[in-house]
């Protein structure tokens, strides 16, 4: 149909579009029901999770009692359970081709398991088991006069592995504990080891774009970068507080984000580590885990404050917060490979499945529905800075504890800012330097 776009012929176009945008943003909040399902079956808190690289419907989870479960997300049921370790399952990862997966636990072993499981009548056995290597000198145990004493000394000396991650293209994987070890799947000893200081390493992650690069979080508040092709670590960033987890941006090779104990997340560019690119602030307790969406535009974070938040990668504040009455401290979180769903595991022994876009309609959409959704989305973008529309789009209901903690933190930050301004006002000019929010949380960069 031919149409004349002359604005003189459409005098009330903007008011009409504004009222449509207002209705669209109200309906978005009405239909925002992100919670989809709860996968129960674990008998202890969920400590780690892993995505299958080839199958969207498969998920692996490890619990604090050493139990590993494989889930079918389409049917929302557990398809396989195995007792992998004694004590916590500290880390797990799936091989890049999806044929097997690796787990590590408090029993100081690394185990490789077949993804398909045993045949009828066969026992559940790992394909390969690697014992933690001896890491302390025998000077600590001067009297080893019999076999029993030697066994006790050996069990104390073996190193505990706190994390594991697999290479994105080759048959190698990395573990962390007292040091970062690079392993070949065919060998029982590491092909390369990296250490910088004596502190234990919490987590290690391979870069998905440049798979020879690794990054790790260390308990002495530092983040260390490694290159598998070199003999020593590349750089180290020391922060004010410890980082608990780290994740690389899958679309930008140089960018990574770390989850910190000071309630914030920090996005760094590895080429310039002197200050973070962005500080993401909204949580009211320590951030324990995070994962990027496959698009690299957003990431999801899990916190000790019993909530998960979705942050745009280039924004300092979250666009969405998810919580339930029953949900406890969230330990681990994953973003599905189709960028539509989020999975969270917590102390309360459940894995929860959420929509990445809270008001998205699931299932097949008619062409007219798609056109209407796209039109409404464009209207919301056009009027997003209008006060009424901005207020409705931003509003979220929060639990009373989180709401009161946010208010308390705001008062504390304002008091600190006011005190610093007064000190600067009554001091010699230039004696109290102005520190930006990005530089405040940094200590040093060591090369």
XYZ file of N, CA, C and O in Angstrom, residues 331-414:
336
model
N 25.506 -20.511 44.375
C 26.924 -20.881 44.283
C 27.414 -20.835 42.831
O 28.532 -20.415 42.555
N 26.591 -21.308 41.895
C 27.052 -21.399 40.507
C 25.923 -20.992 39.560
O 24.738 -21.114 39.903
N 26.299 -20.529 38.377
C 25.315 -20.072 37.403
C 25.858 -20.311 35.998
O 27.070 -20.245 35.776
N 24.956 -20.629 35.048
C 25.336 -20.850 33.650
C 24.301 -20.214 32.733
O 23.107 -20.182 33.050
N 24.774 -19.734 31.580
C 23.898 -19.190 30.533
C 23.875 -20.226 29.415
O 24.923 -20.643 28.936
N 22.689 -20.645 28.978
C 22.581 -21.726 27.992
C 23.177 -21.308 26.654
O 23.247 -20.115 26.325
N 23.583 -22.302 25.858
C 24.296 -22.032 24.603
C 23.414 -21.420 23.517
O 23.931 -20.936 22.514
N 22.088 -21.449 23.689
C 21.210 -20.798 22.712
C 20.816 -19.391 23.165
O 19.986 -18.739 22.524
N 21.403 -18.935 24.264
C 21.231 -17.575 24.790
C 19.812 -17.279 25.278
O 19.471 -16.122 25.505
N 18.992 -18.319 25.501
C 17.599 -18.087 25.903
C 17.341 -18.362 27.384
O 16.374 -17.842 27.941
N 18.182 -19.192 28.008
C 17.893 -19.629 29.375
C 19.095 -19.434 30.294
O 20.243 -19.370 29.849
N 18.800 -19.368 31.603
C 19.830 -19.255 32.636
C 19.577 -20.355 33.652
O 18.426 -20.645 34.000
N 20.655 -20.991 34.121
C 20.556 -22.055 35.117
C 21.362 -21.647 36.346
O 22.505 -21.199 36.221
N 20.762 -21.805 37.528
C 21.453 -21.440 38.759
C 21.381 -22.593 39.754
O 20.356 -23.265 39.866
N 22.478 -22.810 40.461
C 22.533 -23.848 41.497
C 22.876 -23.218 42.827
O 23.750 -22.350 42.904
N 22.183 -23.648 43.901
C 22.387 -22.981 45.193
C 22.505 -23.976 46.342
O 22.472 -25.192 46.146
N 22.626 -23.422 47.539
C 22.770 -24.219 48.762
C 21.546 -25.074 49.053
O 21.611 -25.991 49.857
N 20.441 -24.737 48.411
C 19.170 -25.364 48.765
C 18.924 -26.645 47.953
O 17.813 -27.150 47.907
N 20.004 -27.154 47.312
C 20.022 -28.463 46.639
C 19.213 -28.506 45.342
O 18.952 -29.571 44.823
N 18.817 -27.347 44.828
C 18.022 -27.292 43.594
C 18.784 -26.576 42.480
O 19.600 -25.703 42.739
N 18.478 -26.956 41.248
C 18.936 -26.197 40.075
C 17.701 -25.536 39.483
O 16.703 -26.204 39.220
N 17.770 -24.233 39.317
C 16.608 -23.499 38.814
C 16.844 -23.053 37.372
O 17.930 -22.621 37.024
N 15.779 -23.144 36.579
C 15.819 -22.769 35.171
C 15.022 -21.475 34.992
O 13.854 -21.405 35.395
N 15.674 -20.454 34.413
C 15.055 -19.144 34.227
C 15.093 -18.752 32.747
O 15.924 -19.221 32.003
N 14.199 -17.834 32.399
C 14.264 -17.223 31.070
C 15.276 -16.085 31.108
O 15.327 -15.328 32.090
N 16.086 -15.939 30.052
C 17.042 -14.833 29.995
C 16.312 -13.508 29.793
O 16.740 -12.473 30.295
N 15.213 -13.553 29.044
C 14.362 -12.373 28.867
C 13.048 -12.658 29.588
O 12.252 -13.498 29.153
N 12.813 -11.973 30.710
C 11.742 -12.351 31.641
C 10.356 -12.375 31.008
O 9.522 -13.215 31.350
N 10.079 -11.462 30.065
C 8.729 -11.375 29.503
C 8.611 -12.056 28.148
O 7.592 -11.917 27.472
N 9.628 -12.803 27.744
C 9.602 -13.447 26.425
C 8.552 -14.559 26.380
O 8.417 -15.339 27.335
N 7.823 -14.638 25.275
C 6.841 -15.704 25.114
C 7.533 -16.910 24.489
O 8.170 -16.799 23.440
N 7.418 -18.068 25.147
C 8.058 -19.275 24.639
C 7.149 -19.972 23.639
O 5.925 -19.819 23.671
N 7.739 -20.765 22.775
C 6.951 -21.504 21.792
C 6.958 -20.806 20.439
O 7.635 -19.804 20.225
N 6.152 -21.342 19.523
C 6.108 -20.828 18.152
C 5.255 -19.563 18.116
O 4.147 -19.529 18.659
N 5.781 -18.526 17.469
C 5.042 -17.271 17.345
C 4.479 -17.127 15.933
O 5.140 -17.460 14.952
N 3.240 -16.631 15.841
C 2.631 -16.332 14.536
C 3.324 -15.103 13.943
O 3.877 -14.284 14.686
N 3.296 -14.957 12.626
C 3.948 -13.786 12.003
C 3.440 -12.458 12.548
O 4.219 -11.523 12.734
N 2.137 -12.367 12.817
C 1.584 -11.109 13.349
C 2.092 -10.843 14.768
O 2.337 -9.694 15.150
N 2.260 -11.919 15.555
C 2.814 -11.762 16.910
C 4.249 -11.240 16.854
O 4.636 -10.345 17.603
N 5.043 -11.825 15.951
C 6.437 -11.394 15.793
C 6.496 -9.919 15.403
O 7.291 -9.146 15.951
N 5.650 -9.529 14.433
C 5.643 -8.136 13.975
C 5.254 -7.198 15.118
O 5.865 -6.130 15.296
N 4.254 -7.593 15.911
C 3.804 -6.754 17.034
C 4.901 -6.633 18.092
O 5.140 -5.540 18.629
N 5.604 -7.748 18.381
C 6.682 -7.719 19.377
C 7.822 -6.818 18.916
O 8.360 -6.027 19.699
N 8.199 -6.936 17.635
C 9.277 -6.101 17.106
C 8.896 -4.616 17.128
O 9.723 -3.762 17.461
N 7.640 -4.339 16.787
C 7.150 -2.945 16.784
C 7.183 -2.366 18.201
O 7.671 -1.256 18.427
N 6.696 -3.162 19.176
C 6.696 -2.704 20.578
C 8.117 -2.479 21.092
O 8.376 -1.544 21.848
N 9.038 -3.370 20.677
C 10.434 -3.231 21.110
C 11.045 -1.924 20.592
O 11.735 -1.208 21.318
N 10.759 -1.615 19.336
C 11.273 -0.368 18.758
C 10.659 0.857 19.439
O 11.338 1.872 19.646
N 9.369 0.761 19.782
C 8.723 1.879 20.482
C 9.362 2.105 21.858
O 9.617 3.246 22.261
N 9.649 0.985 22.571
C 10.270 1.112 23.897
C 11.666 1.723 23.790
O 12.071 2.520 24.641
N 12.403 1.353 22.743
C 13.730 1.940 22.536
C 13.628 3.439 22.203
O 14.446 4.241 22.658
N 12.616 3.799 21.432
C 12.463 5.194 21.016
C 12.155 6.105 22.216
O 12.692 7.208 22.315
N 11.304 5.614 23.133
C 10.871 6.446 24.269
C 11.514 6.014 25.592
O 10.994 6.334 26.655
N 12.664 5.296 25.523
C 13.225 4.702 26.742
C 13.676 5.739 27.779
O 13.716 5.443 28.975
N 13.993 6.962 27.340
C 14.478 7.973 28.283
C 13.370 8.871 28.821
O 13.647 9.776 29.613
N 12.134 8.613 28.421
C 11.021 9.384 28.962
C 10.792 8.962 30.417
O 10.798 7.777 30.737
N 10.598 9.928 31.354
C 10.558 9.589 32.784
C 9.575 8.486 33.162
O 9.926 7.565 33.889
N 8.340 8.560 32.659
C 7.330 7.556 33.045
C 7.720 6.168 32.547
O 7.634 5.175 33.279
N 8.132 6.081 31.296
C 8.486 4.784 30.697
C 9.753 4.232 31.365
O 9.839 3.038 31.662
N 10.711 5.104 31.633
C 11.945 4.670 32.299
C 11.652 4.127 33.697
O 12.217 3.111 34.115
N 10.752 4.793 34.435
C 10.418 4.354 35.796
C 9.760 2.974 35.791
O 10.110 2.099 36.584
N 8.808 2.761 34.865
C 8.111 1.468 34.808
C 9.064 0.358 34.376
O 9.061 -0.738 34.938
N 9.914 0.645 33.384
C 10.835 -0.381 32.874
C 11.882 -0.773 33.916
O 12.333 -1.919 33.944
N 12.278 0.177 34.772
C 13.342 -0.081 35.731
C 12.857 -0.726 37.026
O 13.631 -1.333 37.747
N 11.577 -0.579 37.325
C 11.078 -1.010 38.643
C 11.141 -2.526 38.806
O 10.746 -3.285 37.928
N 11.679 -2.962 39.965
C 11.716 -4.390 40.313
C 11.323 -4.567 41.773
O 11.739 -3.785 42.633
N 10.549 -5.600 42.055
C 10.256 -5.953 43.441
C 11.430 -6.732 44.001
O 11.884 -7.698 43.394
N 11.923 -6.339 45.171
C 13.069 -6.991 45.796
C 12.689 -7.543 47.163
O 11.787 -7.007 47.825
N 13.359 -8.614 47.614
C 13.134 -9.077 48.984
C 13.499 -7.978 49.979
O 14.370 -7.141 49.711
N 12.861 -8.003 51.141
C 13.051 -6.930 52.123
C 14.506 -6.812 52.559
O 15.032 -5.713 52.754
N 15.187 -7.961 52.697
C 16.587 -7.940 53.152
C 17.475 -7.222 52.141
O 18.279 -6.367 52.511
N 17.309 -7.553 50.837
C 18.120 -6.918 49.801
C 17.791 -5.432 49.699
O 18.688 -4.591 49.584
N 16.497 -5.099 49.788
C 16.066 -3.704 49.686
C 16.693 -2.853 50.796
O 17.212 -1.763 50.554
N 16.667 -3.377 52.039
C 17.218 -2.622 53.170
C 18.738 -2.532 53.087
O 19.329 -1.509 53.442
N 19.388 -3.602 52.576
C 20.848 -3.572 52.429
C 21.280 -2.560 51.367
O 22.299 -1.881 51.532
N 20.508 -2.465 50.272
C 20.806 -1.473 49.230
C 20.738 -0.068 49.810
O 21.607 0.777 49.572
N 19.692 0.178 50.638
C 19.521 1.494 51.251
C 20.687 1.806 52.194
O 21.239 2.914 52.198
N 21.089 0.803 52.979
C 22.199 0.980 53.925
C 23.518 1.254 53.194
O 24.293 2.145 53.575
N 23.775 0.480 52.114
C 25.006 0.684 51.343
C 25.041 2.071 50.701
O 26.095 2.699 50.623
N 23.867 2.540 50.245
C 23.804 3.869 49.635
C 24.165 4.947 50.664
O 24.917 5.884 50.370
N 23.651 4.803 51.893
C 23.959 5.764 52.968
C 25.455 5.739 53.283
O 26.100 6.788 53.447
N 26.036 4.516 53.343
C 27.467 4.398 53.646
C 28.323 5.037 52.557
O 29.295 5.752 52.844
N 27.975 4.789 51.291
C 28.757 5.361 50.184
C 28.672 6.889 50.185
O 29.673 7.573 49.967
N 27.465 7.411 50.435
C 27.304 8.871 50.474
C 28.112 9.483 51.610
O 28.705 10.558 51.463
